[in-house]
Amino acid sequence: MVAPATLRVVRCGGSALHGARAVFSADSYLLCASGDFVKMYSLATEETLRLLGGHADLVTGVQLNPHNHMQLYSSSLDGSIKLWDYLDGIPIKTFTVGSKLLALYALASYEDLVFVVIPKSGERDTFQLVSVKLTKAAGQDVEAREVSVVLTGVDASPKCIAFGREGEYVASVKELNLQVYFFKRKQLNWFSLSATKAKSGSNHFTCVVCHPTEDCIATGHADGKIRLWRNFHHKKEYTYSTLHWHHDTVRDLAFSVEGTNLLSGGVESVLVQWHKGSDCQKDFLPRLGSPIEYISVSPDGALCCTLHTDNRITIINSNLRFSKSIQGLIKSTGVKTGLVVDPRTKALVLNGEPGHLQFYCLQSDQQLFSLDIVQRQYIHQAGLNQADLVKAAFSAQGKWLATVEEREDVADPELQLKLWFYDEETQSFKLNTRISMPHEEHITDMCFRDMDEVEDDSLILVTTGRDCVFKVWVMVEDTDPEAQQSVSWSCDFVGSYHNCQATSCCFSEDGSLLAVSFEETVTVWDSVTWDLKCTFCYPPGKIRNICFGRLTCSKYLISATDYGFLCCWNLLSCALEWSAHLNILVLQPDPLSEYIAAVSWLSKESSLFVFKPNEPRPIYIQRNLCKEKIQLAAFIPRDEPEVIGSEKHLWLRRSQLFFLTDTQELMTLSTKSLEERLTPSSKQLAVEESLPVTPFSLLLGKHRHQQSQEDIDLGQLIVHNKHEQDSPVVKELLHTPAHVLPSASFLCPIFINSLLISKENKSAEEVADEVEMESEEAEDDSDEERDVTEMEQEDTSPVELLGEVMCKLSKSQEKELRKIRKMDYSWISAF
Amino acid sequence: MGEFEVHRGRFCGLVPAGVRCLACQPRGGRLALARTDGSVEVYNFAANYFQEKVIPGHEVRSVEALCWAGERLFGAGLSGELTEYDLVGLRAAPGTDGGGGPIWSMAANSTGTRLAVGCEDGSVKLFLVVPGGIQFERNLDRRKGRILCLSWHPSDTHIVAGSIDILRVLEVSSGHTMQRILVNYQVQKLRRECVVWGVAFLSCGTVVTSDSFGRVQFWDWERGTLLESHTVSTSAVLSLAVSEKEDSIIVGTSTGATYQFQLLPVKIGSLEKRWVRTKPFQFHTHDVRAVAHSPTALISGGLDAQLVIRPLMEKMQKKSYEAALRKFTFPHRRLVSCARKARLLLFQFSQHLELWRLGSTEETGKDGEVLPLCRLPEHLLQLKSKGPEHIYCSCVSPCGTWVAYSTASRFHLHRVQHEGGGVSVEKVPKVPKLLLPAYQLQFSSDSSSLFVGSARGSVHVLQLLEPGGCKHLHTLRPPSGSPEAVYLLAASADGHWLAAVGGDWTIHVYNLKCFKHHCTVPTYSGAVTAIAIHPLTNNLVIAYSDQQLFEFSIPEKQYTAWSRTVQKCGLHKVWLERDSPITHITFNPKNPSHILLHDVYMFCVLDKSLPLPDNSALLMNQSTLKQLPETARQRQLHAFKICKKFQVGGGVSGCVPGGASPGLTSCPLPAPQPLLFADLLDDNCLVMVERPIMDIKTQLPLPVQQKKFGT
């Protein structure tokens, strides 16, 4: 058996794309810095083709090698410059500079020099532009310490430095100063603006670009102006003209390849094209969705792309027509909806661009589509209260979608509940019912009665509000003959409890019970008669989250309070089963198993606990999951159960856990090791790879290829064997709670059978039926086993303890079970 | 109780006329300006852009084009006549008929020997400049369509003429049209006519046009092709001017914006150059009808009556007061005269005079307090001048019974009788025939005689006789003779002395007892902007356009000790950097060491008894000074007590008899307003005549509607 690998936290989306300007390669790829990686997108299909990983910190610069357009330089905060063969994803060389690199510039006119921005040693917040000599020494990791300072007192942003035509000069802007350094004449010219009055904003410089063929520098300013500087080789007779359209900061500028047009973008999310530096001739591409952060132009001039603050990339034709949009996880101002899973597409659903719901496909790291919920023009203006989406919920089949939008306004809050019906024909959601002011105050939670039945009449929506009530909404036949749809939603029941604010709600798995938390109390209601069945209270602290257990644990109700208690209630006895002292932020049940994931936040680190409600001990604990606060989590069902190597990670078999941090980075837990994930890119090629193609090299290559093929085959074989050894059957068998298991003697044949290649299916089915009957009896027994255990927080032993138990179990049982050979194990999946 | 009781009069309805055309004297230091009312002004660059000469307008003589031919200035207008302006005698010579209907444009060739005139009928006519006038030479090729603009090629071989939709290049020698260029080609679909408002012919053969579509275009005239087109505005580009070096162009648009174009190298060291639109300026609210390009400044004039001189910083050697942006709205001479004893004000407008009686109050108050009026200011009478000519000058006698004014051809004297509340006016018959026009009028302080500043440096002395008559006593002339007209006069309070300043800026002092020339003030190279004689010491105080102040003792015929000290120490830097000339000087008889001076933006009490400020001292406003504690104020005490932009404070208490103007009652210190006139009445009352810019703006036609972001 493979040693149980620890789970690794893997970033899988949402990394900020705006570390540097994107780069168009000569062969229709787009290269972008994304977190610690460089992402390569295909311009034709918008797919993420490759992820160049290897930097240990944020990537701050991406530049094509000007002397070999198949190679790419990237710089990172980890102090290294890497040269990549980006087509194959192979790092060719790593140049270690030593200090943090904040921006990278590579120029055609310098053979072996690149320019980087580094912090000035000994001084805080002062940066300098230096040239780095990239030595041609052999070897993969090369030190590049030959550094000479070009400019001091530059800004840290890569947008604040630009190189002029043919690298003759470099322009740098910071605050109110523009400095231009001419390399040949070794002349430095300073130009400064006088600070203006605060009325129209400051006129600080924000970005700079240089004209590709003429001596012209374009600078963007914080008050929205663009200045075109000319004659700047004269200290006195310099001149500039002003272009003004933006009402807020100009975030980036780009000249077209010939330099005839200038592109500018900012917070207005409008790309402006200025013709020939004229104030009167300009074109606009509006409604790009979110503020523009970077603009880059392809070397052939056919395309340009804008990087947006919400991590979207827009590809735009040269005639300023929108062409494509590459969007991974859209960064929204706040994910208020939580992470919702669309049952239909298994996509992650959350707030997208303002007022929209994004459907994010995890497998392809792409946005499937964006549903406009608010359906109002979003105005980018500070201090403007605009309606935004705050809640979303899907019905079990994904047929109905309920959304809540609200406008934060102290005097007059606006609330809308919308119900959307999935239209099979158009393959999209259609608005069915719009309810304005469903509650007097904010809606705190919302859920559908989650039943797999197809009939619509069992579908119920419950909303809880701060106005101390929860409301039940049902579908009714629409009597109006002119109505386009046959059904609409209306309120059926209003419940309240001691005039306390309703904070969250949850249906039990079979839909018979509704749990609503009212501040410190959890109330359980019968979903047919709407009678208050019982209440649970475990002061102090208001209830943050509640959820019902699933499958075998459906008799448990879990709640987390803001005073740091996690409680598990038994619904049959109405008693506290166990409680633990944990500051739980996220409580997320897996829809396909009994497991519940809870994420706690304690002293600047997030920890993950996975437990089953019927067991007071957690199955899995991962401390220090990440340094950031985890706001949301979701289990996404896997298409097919994954092979899990270790028992501890069995809970990841059916679904995958994703979580979203404060900075809106989507992370997941992976059982695969780093090597497995990064195989293609980390496989490093020898230097010969770049040799010219000769018959010999071809022969050599072929030979190698064969060899590697063999290797792979071998590997597969090994994997196969492993698969046989620890089959899921065994796992399932071993991890089913003891009280539901049939007697050990009965199980033995099943176990043994699982180790054999089954021949007849018929007999197996018969046996399965018997097993099911037996297991029901067993369940009854298990009801009596109640032991309220207090989980010790400081004690880290549970894991080891749990592991030991598991070990014992498997050892003792394995011996016995080995004798029996003819059983099927399909009964387990019936659960 | 303050030092003065201040009357703030805002009842003067003066609206300066809009600027119609500007012309820089080639290779010279003067700028000619014509206003929409037909008046022509000449500004002198060397004298800090002082408004040196004014030729008042004429009802029918509109000026559409103005050009210099060497030292001579010609104008032409819709009357179809060409007029030469006599800059020495300050009058327009009789016009020569152009013979082609209204004249829209005129240009002189580079040598100043010929004038080309563009007429309504589409003809371009050439006139020869001959001594004493002009002479018709010939017609060039005539086509339909009025010629709105003209420009000579610097080599004088070709003329480019801009018309509606079309541009023509004419050869001077043959008179034929060499090239026709349709400027409307690109936008013909719109079926809007494209008016070429401005044209310039560069020596390289490029023709620059500005048109009503808001474009500035560069054409190759020989091929008839468009080289470059810059759209600078959504409204018309009305005016265009090229620098003499042909590396910079200024254009003015109908939205009030002006733009500069510069010929800049595309790359460092390469010969390829391109015209680039560089600096935009928005100084005007209305149409910029005229622009001019001096070697060191961009000059623009608009229908909002402003003349804006924007120096080019890169041409300046150092930051000095030459590098300041100047905006002139009001004339550099006074249009208001005051009857000190009778508390009357006389306002001079282009074709009429208004006589007002000041309001009065019986209360006293603290500093800065607004006193209620017991009698409102009263409009006593309006005197309309007869005929089409505009008024040159006017004056009211200190006793308030005499009002005199002069036009180009006539001199009028009226006797005003105050009967109870009413006023009757009576024209004095049989005024003596004088050498006209009169450029300045001044009554003696006892109202017994009138001094008339006239041409050739002469001053006529008229004796006023009761009840309503006058007699020519004497004519005073400078001993050496002078061709220039007298434009400033000052009489001493004791009736002993008279000082007169002519166009050559020499100050002659005459003795009135024996009607003899007393002395000439030693020349100082500067334009005299104001003079006054002290009532007690008979010292002549002189203000120059470069902000220098001199005090000359008439009895001793030399500069006083104080004046020498001032010259030795030098005036304060900030004082010298002011950009508007001092227009009036007066004295406080109760405090002989005080000199009261003002320009359009400030009022200053100069106390000779206090030390002069050095450059380290703060030449600050009285209102800021007032906020300092007493000890600090003592330390800051110096000779100049300035109330900048009339925040009346310091030792001045305010009584504001400006009941006629709205919005005054609530605010004790209203927003600063341009000052037309300030004088001290006999009873320690300071009268100030203000003209709020906003009041002028409201009387102008609406500007071009522009969408302003955020409104």
PDB file of C-alpha atoms in Angstrom, chain B residues 43-237:
ATOM      1  CA  TYR B  43      -1.447  97.595 -27.001  1.00  0.00           C
ATOM      2  CA  ASN B  44       2.254  97.978 -26.491  1.00  0.00           C
ATOM      3  CA  PHE B  45       4.152  94.789 -25.690  1.00  0.00           C
ATOM      4  CA  ALA B  46       7.157  96.663 -24.384  1.00  0.00           C
ATOM      5  CA  ALA B  47       5.022  98.582 -21.905  1.00  0.00           C
ATOM      6  CA  ASN B  48       3.594  95.474 -20.299  1.00  0.00           C
ATOM      7  CA  TYR B  49       0.782  95.260 -22.791  1.00  0.00           C
ATOM      8  CA  PHE B  50      -0.439  98.695 -21.816  1.00  0.00           C
ATOM      9  CA  GLN B  51      -3.413  99.911 -23.786  1.00  0.00           C
ATOM     10  CA  GLU B  52      -1.535 102.694 -25.388  1.00  0.00           C
ATOM     11  CA  LYS B  53      -3.963 104.171 -27.852  1.00  0.00           C
ATOM     12  CA  VAL B  54      -7.702 104.057 -28.253  1.00  0.00           C
ATOM     13  CA  ILE B  55      -9.618 105.246 -31.248  1.00  0.00           C
ATOM     14  CA  PRO B  56     -13.307 105.247 -30.329  1.00  0.00           C
ATOM     15  CA  GLY B  57     -15.721 103.647 -32.713  1.00  0.00           C
ATOM     16  CA  HIS B  58     -18.265 104.926 -35.098  1.00  0.00           C
ATOM     17  CA  GLU B  59     -21.802 103.637 -35.564  1.00  0.00           C
ATOM     18  CA  VAL B  60     -21.427 102.692 -39.208  1.00  0.00           C
ATOM     19  CA  ARG B  61     -17.740 101.961 -39.325  1.00  0.00           C
ATOM     20  CA  SER B  62     -17.575  98.305 -38.368  1.00  0.00           C
ATOM     21  CA  VAL B  63     -14.187  96.648 -38.471  1.00  0.00           C
ATOM     22  CA  GLU B  64     -14.025  93.148 -39.916  1.00  0.00           C
ATOM     23  CA  ALA B  65     -10.356  93.077 -40.732  1.00  0.00           C
ATOM     24  CA  LEU B  66      -7.325  94.829 -39.391  1.00  0.00           C
ATOM     25  CA  CYS B  67      -3.821  94.719 -40.714  1.00  0.00           C
ATOM     26  CA  TRP B  68      -0.524  96.432 -40.315  1.00  0.00           C
ATOM     27  CA  ALA B  69       1.406  97.674 -43.267  1.00  0.00           C
ATOM     28  CA  GLY B  70       4.684  98.481 -41.637  1.00  0.00           C
ATOM     29  CA  GLU B  71       3.900 101.150 -39.060  1.00  0.00           C
ATOM     30  CA  ARG B  72       0.552 101.949 -40.586  1.00  0.00           C
ATOM     31  CA  LEU B  73      -2.671 100.353 -39.489  1.00  0.00           C
ATOM     32  CA  PHE B  74      -5.543  99.693 -41.857  1.00  0.00           C
ATOM     33  CA  GLY B  75      -9.012  98.485 -41.180  1.00  0.00           C
ATOM     34  CA  ALA B  76     -11.873  97.401 -43.367  1.00  0.00           C
ATOM     35  CA  GLY B  77     -15.406  96.443 -42.665  1.00  0.00           C
ATOM     36  CA  LEU B  78     -18.887  95.731 -43.863  1.00  0.00           C
ATOM     37  CA  SER B  79     -19.344  99.309 -44.998  1.00  0.00           C
ATOM     38  CA  GLY B  80     -17.076  98.361 -47.875  1.00  0.00           C
ATOM     39  CA  GLU B  81     -14.509 101.003 -47.029  1.00  0.00           C
ATOM     40  CA  LEU B  82     -10.857 100.733 -46.175  1.00  0.00           C
ATOM     41  CA  THR B  83      -9.784 103.008 -43.372  1.00  0.00           C
ATOM     42  CA  GLU B  84      -6.391 104.023 -42.244  1.00  0.00           C
ATOM     43  CA  TYR B  85      -6.029 104.778 -38.562  1.00  0.00           C
ATOM     44  CA  ASP B  86      -3.989 107.767 -37.564  1.00  0.00           C
ATOM     45  CA  LEU B  87      -2.160 106.456 -34.529  1.00  0.00           C
ATOM     46  CA  VAL B  88      -0.644 109.806 -33.711  1.00  0.00           C
ATOM     47  CA  GLY B  89      -3.793 111.850 -33.949  1.00  0.00           C
ATOM     48  CA  LEU B  90      -5.895 108.947 -32.679  1.00  0.00           C
ATOM     49  CA  ARG B  91      -8.513 109.226 -35.365  1.00  0.00           C
ATOM     50  CA  ALA B  92      -9.672 107.359 -38.422  1.00  0.00           C
ATOM     51  CA  ALA B  93      -8.794 108.845 -41.770  1.00  0.00           C
ATOM     52  CA  PRO B  94     -11.571 109.164 -44.310  1.00  0.00           C
ATOM     53  CA  GLY B  95     -12.236 105.776 -45.896  1.00  0.00           C
ATOM     54  CA  THR B  96     -11.537 104.587 -49.414  1.00  0.00           C
ATOM     55  CA  ASP B  97     -14.327 102.605 -51.052  1.00  0.00           C
ATOM     56  CA  GLY B  98     -13.314  99.087 -51.916  1.00  0.00           C
ATOM     57  CA  GLY B  99     -15.855  98.754 -54.643  1.00  0.00           C
ATOM     58  CA  GLY B 100     -16.746  95.155 -54.018  1.00  0.00           C
ATOM     59  CA  GLY B 101     -19.427  95.341 -51.395  1.00  0.00           C
ATOM     60  CA  PRO B 102     -18.814  94.521 -47.738  1.00  0.00           C
ATOM     61  CA  ILE B 103     -15.229  93.615 -46.986  1.00  0.00           C
ATOM     62  CA  TRP B 104     -14.720  90.469 -44.933  1.00  0.00           C
ATOM     63  CA  SER B 105     -11.005  90.107 -44.993  1.00  0.00           C
ATOM     64  CA  MET B 106      -7.842  92.005 -45.622  1.00  0.00           C
ATOM     65  CA  ALA B 107      -4.184  91.073 -45.576  1.00  0.00           C
ATOM     66  CA  ALA B 108      -0.981  92.954 -46.188  1.00  0.00           C
ATOM     67  CA  ASN B 109       1.959  91.408 -47.990  1.00  0.00           C
ATOM     68  CA  SER B 110       5.209  90.755 -46.206  1.00  0.00           C
ATOM     69  CA  THR B 111       6.770  94.063 -47.184  1.00  0.00           C
ATOM     70  CA  GLY B 112       3.668  96.043 -46.319  1.00  0.00           C
ATOM     71  CA  THR B 113       3.386  97.586 -49.773  1.00  0.00           C
ATOM     72  CA  ARG B 114       0.170  96.001 -50.897  1.00  0.00           C
ATOM     73  CA  LEU B 115      -3.131  95.155 -49.343  1.00  0.00           C
ATOM     74  CA  ALA B 116      -5.332  92.331 -50.591  1.00  0.00           C
ATOM     75  CA  VAL B 117      -8.993  92.724 -49.791  1.00  0.00           C
ATOM     76  CA  GLY B 118     -11.622  89.988 -49.928  1.00  0.00           C
ATOM     77  CA  CYS B 119     -15.117  91.200 -50.710  1.00  0.00           C
ATOM     78  CA  GLU B 120     -18.688  90.018 -50.567  1.00  0.00           C
ATOM     79  CA  ASP B 121     -18.896  89.679 -54.346  1.00  0.00           C
ATOM     80  CA  GLY B 122     -16.126  87.099 -54.415  1.00  0.00           C
ATOM     81  CA  SER B 123     -13.395  89.324 -55.693  1.00  0.00           C
ATOM     82  CA  VAL B 124      -9.931  89.794 -54.309  1.00  0.00           C
ATOM     83  CA  LYS B 125      -8.719  93.326 -54.871  1.00  0.00           C
ATOM     84  CA  LEU B 126      -5.207  94.621 -54.551  1.00  0.00           C
ATOM     85  CA  PHE B 127      -4.470  98.068 -53.181  1.00  0.00           C
ATOM     86  CA  LEU B 128      -1.129  99.800 -53.167  1.00  0.00           C
ATOM     87  CA  VAL B 129      -0.066 101.457 -49.946  1.00  0.00           C
ATOM     88  CA  VAL B 130       1.093 104.920 -50.928  1.00  0.00           C
ATOM     89  CA  PRO B 131       2.116 107.831 -48.709  1.00  0.00           C
ATOM     90  CA  GLY B 132      -0.978 109.484 -47.335  1.00  0.00           C
ATOM     91  CA  GLY B 133      -3.394 106.731 -48.273  1.00  0.00           C
ATOM     92  CA  ILE B 134      -4.021 103.736 -50.487  1.00  0.00           C
ATOM     93  CA  GLN B 135      -4.592 103.334 -54.147  1.00  0.00           C
ATOM     94  CA  PHE B 136      -6.586 100.687 -56.030  1.00  0.00           C
ATOM     95  CA  GLU B 137      -4.306  98.497 -58.089  1.00  0.00           C
ATOM     96  CA  ARG B 138      -6.387  95.744 -59.707  1.00  0.00           C
ATOM     97  CA  ASN B 139      -8.841  92.936 -59.320  1.00  0.00           C
ATOM     98  CA  LEU B 140      -7.818  89.292 -59.165  1.00  0.00           C
ATOM     99  CA  ASP B 141      -9.892  86.464 -60.627  1.00  0.00           C
ATOM    100  CA  ARG B 142     -13.466  86.772 -59.344  1.00  0.00           C
ATOM    101  CA  ARG B 143     -15.622  83.793 -58.467  1.00  0.00           C
ATOM    102  CA  LYS B 144     -18.900  83.562 -56.681  1.00  0.00           C
ATOM    103  CA  GLY B 145     -18.932  83.413 -52.914  1.00  0.00           C
ATOM    104  CA  ARG B 146     -17.712  85.882 -50.360  1.00  0.00           C
ATOM    105  CA  ILE B 147     -14.048  85.798 -49.470  1.00  0.00           C
ATOM    106  CA  LEU B 148     -13.941  85.306 -45.730  1.00  0.00           C
ATOM    107  CA  CYS B 149     -10.238  85.049 -45.206  1.00  0.00           C
ATOM    108  CA  LEU B 150      -7.047  85.771 -47.052  1.00  0.00           C
ATOM    109  CA  SER B 151      -3.403  85.060 -46.663  1.00  0.00           C
ATOM    110  CA  TRP B 152      -0.332  86.000 -48.636  1.00  0.00           C
ATOM    111  CA  HIS B 153       2.420  83.548 -49.314  1.00  0.00           C
ATOM    112  CA  PRO B 154       5.534  84.899 -47.548  1.00  0.00           C
ATOM    113  CA  SER B 155       7.162  85.354 -50.948  1.00  0.00           C
ATOM    114  CA  ASP B 156       4.201  87.535 -52.029  1.00  0.00           C
ATOM    115  CA  THR B 157       3.648  85.531 -55.218  1.00  0.00           C
ATOM    116  CA  HIS B 158       0.396  83.863 -54.293  1.00  0.00           C
ATOM    117  CA  ILE B 159      -2.661  84.578 -52.246  1.00  0.00           C
ATOM    118  CA  VAL B 160      -4.902  81.966 -50.743  1.00  0.00           C
ATOM    119  CA  ALA B 161      -8.524  82.941 -50.261  1.00  0.00           C
ATOM    120  CA  GLY B 162     -11.021  81.031 -48.192  1.00  0.00           C
ATOM    121  CA  SER B 163     -14.664  81.080 -49.081  1.00  0.00           C
ATOM    122  CA  ILE B 164     -17.683  78.918 -48.371  1.00  0.00           C
ATOM    123  CA  ASP B 165     -16.935  75.257 -49.163  1.00  0.00           C
ATOM    124  CA  ILE B 166     -13.966  76.272 -51.232  1.00  0.00           C
ATOM    125  CA  LEU B 167     -10.396  77.417 -51.026  1.00  0.00           C
ATOM    126  CA  ARG B 168      -8.677  79.210 -53.888  1.00  0.00           C
ATOM    127  CA  VAL B 169      -5.056  79.958 -54.568  1.00  0.00           C
ATOM    128  CA  LEU B 170      -4.519  83.002 -56.763  1.00  0.00           C
ATOM    129  CA  GLU B 171      -1.370  84.018 -58.494  1.00  0.00           C
ATOM    130  CA  VAL B 172      -0.642  87.653 -57.837  1.00  0.00           C
ATOM    131  CA  SER B 173       1.247  88.370 -61.083  1.00  0.00           C
ATOM    132  CA  SER B 174      -1.378  86.982 -63.436  1.00  0.00           C
ATOM    133  CA  GLY B 175      -4.401  87.276 -61.210  1.00  0.00           C
ATOM    134  CA  HIS B 176      -5.540  83.768 -62.177  1.00  0.00           C
ATOM    135  CA  THR B 177      -6.873  81.092 -59.922  1.00  0.00           C
ATOM    136  CA  MET B 178      -4.181  78.443 -59.731  1.00  0.00           C
ATOM    137  CA  GLN B 179      -5.942  75.910 -57.576  1.00  0.00           C
ATOM    138  CA  ARG B 180      -9.425  75.301 -56.260  1.00  0.00           C
ATOM    139  CA  ILE B 181      -9.809  73.002 -53.298  1.00  0.00           C
ATOM    140  CA  LEU B 182     -13.183  71.793 -52.089  1.00  0.00           C
ATOM    141  CA  VAL B 183     -12.960  71.608 -48.364  1.00  0.00           C
ATOM    142  CA  ASN B 184     -16.373  70.056 -47.987  1.00  0.00           C
ATOM    143  CA  TYR B 185     -15.420  66.908 -49.848  1.00  0.00           C
ATOM    144  CA  GLN B 186     -15.478  64.477 -46.973  1.00  0.00           C
ATOM    145  CA  VAL B 187     -18.733  65.519 -45.457  1.00  0.00           C
ATOM    146  CA  GLN B 188     -20.684  66.280 -48.571  1.00  0.00           C
ATOM    147  CA  LYS B 189     -23.404  63.887 -47.583  1.00  0.00           C
ATOM    148  CA  LEU B 190     -24.404  66.185 -44.801  1.00  0.00           C
ATOM    149  CA  ARG B 191     -25.262  68.989 -47.228  1.00  0.00           C
ATOM    150  CA  ARG B 192     -24.083  71.536 -44.756  1.00  0.00           C
ATOM    151  CA  GLU B 193     -21.973  74.319 -46.020  1.00  0.00           C
ATOM    152  CA  CYS B 194     -18.469  74.442 -44.724  1.00  0.00           C
ATOM    153  CA  VAL B 195     -17.273  77.942 -44.024  1.00  0.00           C
ATOM    154  CA  VAL B 196     -13.535  78.473 -44.153  1.00  0.00           C
ATOM    155  CA  TRP B 197     -13.076  80.950 -41.333  1.00  0.00           C
ATOM    156  CA  GLY B 198      -9.344  81.212 -41.268  1.00  0.00           C
ATOM    157  CA  VAL B 199      -6.491  80.545 -43.624  1.00  0.00           C
ATOM    158  CA  ALA B 200      -2.727  80.792 -43.501  1.00  0.00           C
ATOM    159  CA  PHE B 201      -0.172  80.296 -46.244  1.00  0.00           C
ATOM    160  CA  LEU B 202       3.078  78.840 -44.986  1.00  0.00           C
ATOM    161  CA  SER B 203       6.341  79.384 -46.806  1.00  0.00           C
ATOM    162  CA  CYS B 204       6.677  75.658 -47.525  1.00  0.00           C
ATOM    163  CA  GLY B 205       3.570  75.822 -49.650  1.00  0.00           C
ATOM    164  CA  THR B 206       1.257  74.336 -47.073  1.00  0.00           C
ATOM    165  CA  VAL B 207      -2.086  76.026 -46.639  1.00  0.00           C
ATOM    166  CA  VAL B 208      -3.675  75.824 -43.203  1.00  0.00           C
ATOM    167  CA  THR B 209      -7.409  76.309 -42.924  1.00  0.00           C
ATOM    168  CA  SER B 210      -9.850  76.361 -40.086  1.00  0.00           C
ATOM    169  CA  ASP B 211     -13.485  75.764 -40.842  1.00  0.00           C
ATOM    170  CA  SER B 212     -16.941  75.651 -39.401  1.00  0.00           C
ATOM    171  CA  PHE B 213     -16.788  71.871 -38.964  1.00  0.00           C
ATOM    172  CA  GLY B 214     -14.265  72.299 -36.218  1.00  0.00           C
ATOM    173  CA  ARG B 215     -11.354  71.137 -38.314  1.00  0.00           C
ATOM    174  CA  VAL B 216      -7.887  72.497 -38.792  1.00  0.00           C
ATOM    175  CA  GLN B 217      -6.573  71.181 -42.071  1.00  0.00           C
ATOM    176  CA  PHE B 218      -3.242  71.279 -43.798  1.00  0.00           C
ATOM    177  CA  TRP B 219      -3.257  71.271 -47.604  1.00  0.00           C
ATOM    178  CA  ASP B 220      -0.644  70.939 -50.279  1.00  0.00           C
ATOM    179  CA  TRP B 221      -1.842  73.725 -52.537  1.00  0.00           C
ATOM    180  CA  GLU B 222       0.019  72.647 -55.650  1.00  0.00           C
ATOM    181  CA  ARG B 223      -1.507  69.198 -55.715  1.00  0.00           C
ATOM    182  CA  GLY B 224      -4.670  70.237 -54.018  1.00  0.00           C
ATOM    183  CA  THR B 225      -4.410  67.397 -51.535  1.00  0.00           C
ATOM    184  CA  LEU B 226      -5.124  67.191 -47.868  1.00  0.00           C
ATOM    185  CA  LEU B 227      -2.007  66.579 -45.837  1.00  0.00           C
ATOM    186  CA  GLU B 228      -3.384  66.436 -42.347  1.00  0.00           C
ATOM    187  CA  SER B 229      -6.701  67.059 -40.699  1.00  0.00           C
ATOM    188  CA  HIS B 230      -7.227  67.674 -37.008  1.00  0.00           C
ATOM    189  CA  THR B 231     -10.692  67.932 -35.607  1.00  0.00           C
ATOM    190  CA  VAL B 232     -10.328  70.145 -32.605  1.00  0.00           C
ATOM    191  CA  SER B 233     -13.885  70.989 -31.771  1.00  0.00           C
ATOM    192  CA  THR B 234     -17.457  70.078 -32.431  1.00  0.00           C
ATOM    193  CA  SER B 235     -18.200  73.681 -33.241  1.00  0.00           C
ATOM    194  CA  ALA B 236     -16.578  76.078 -35.662  1.00  0.00           C
ATOM    195  CA  VAL B 237     -12.930  77.065 -35.585  1.00  0.00           C
TER     196      VAL B 237
END
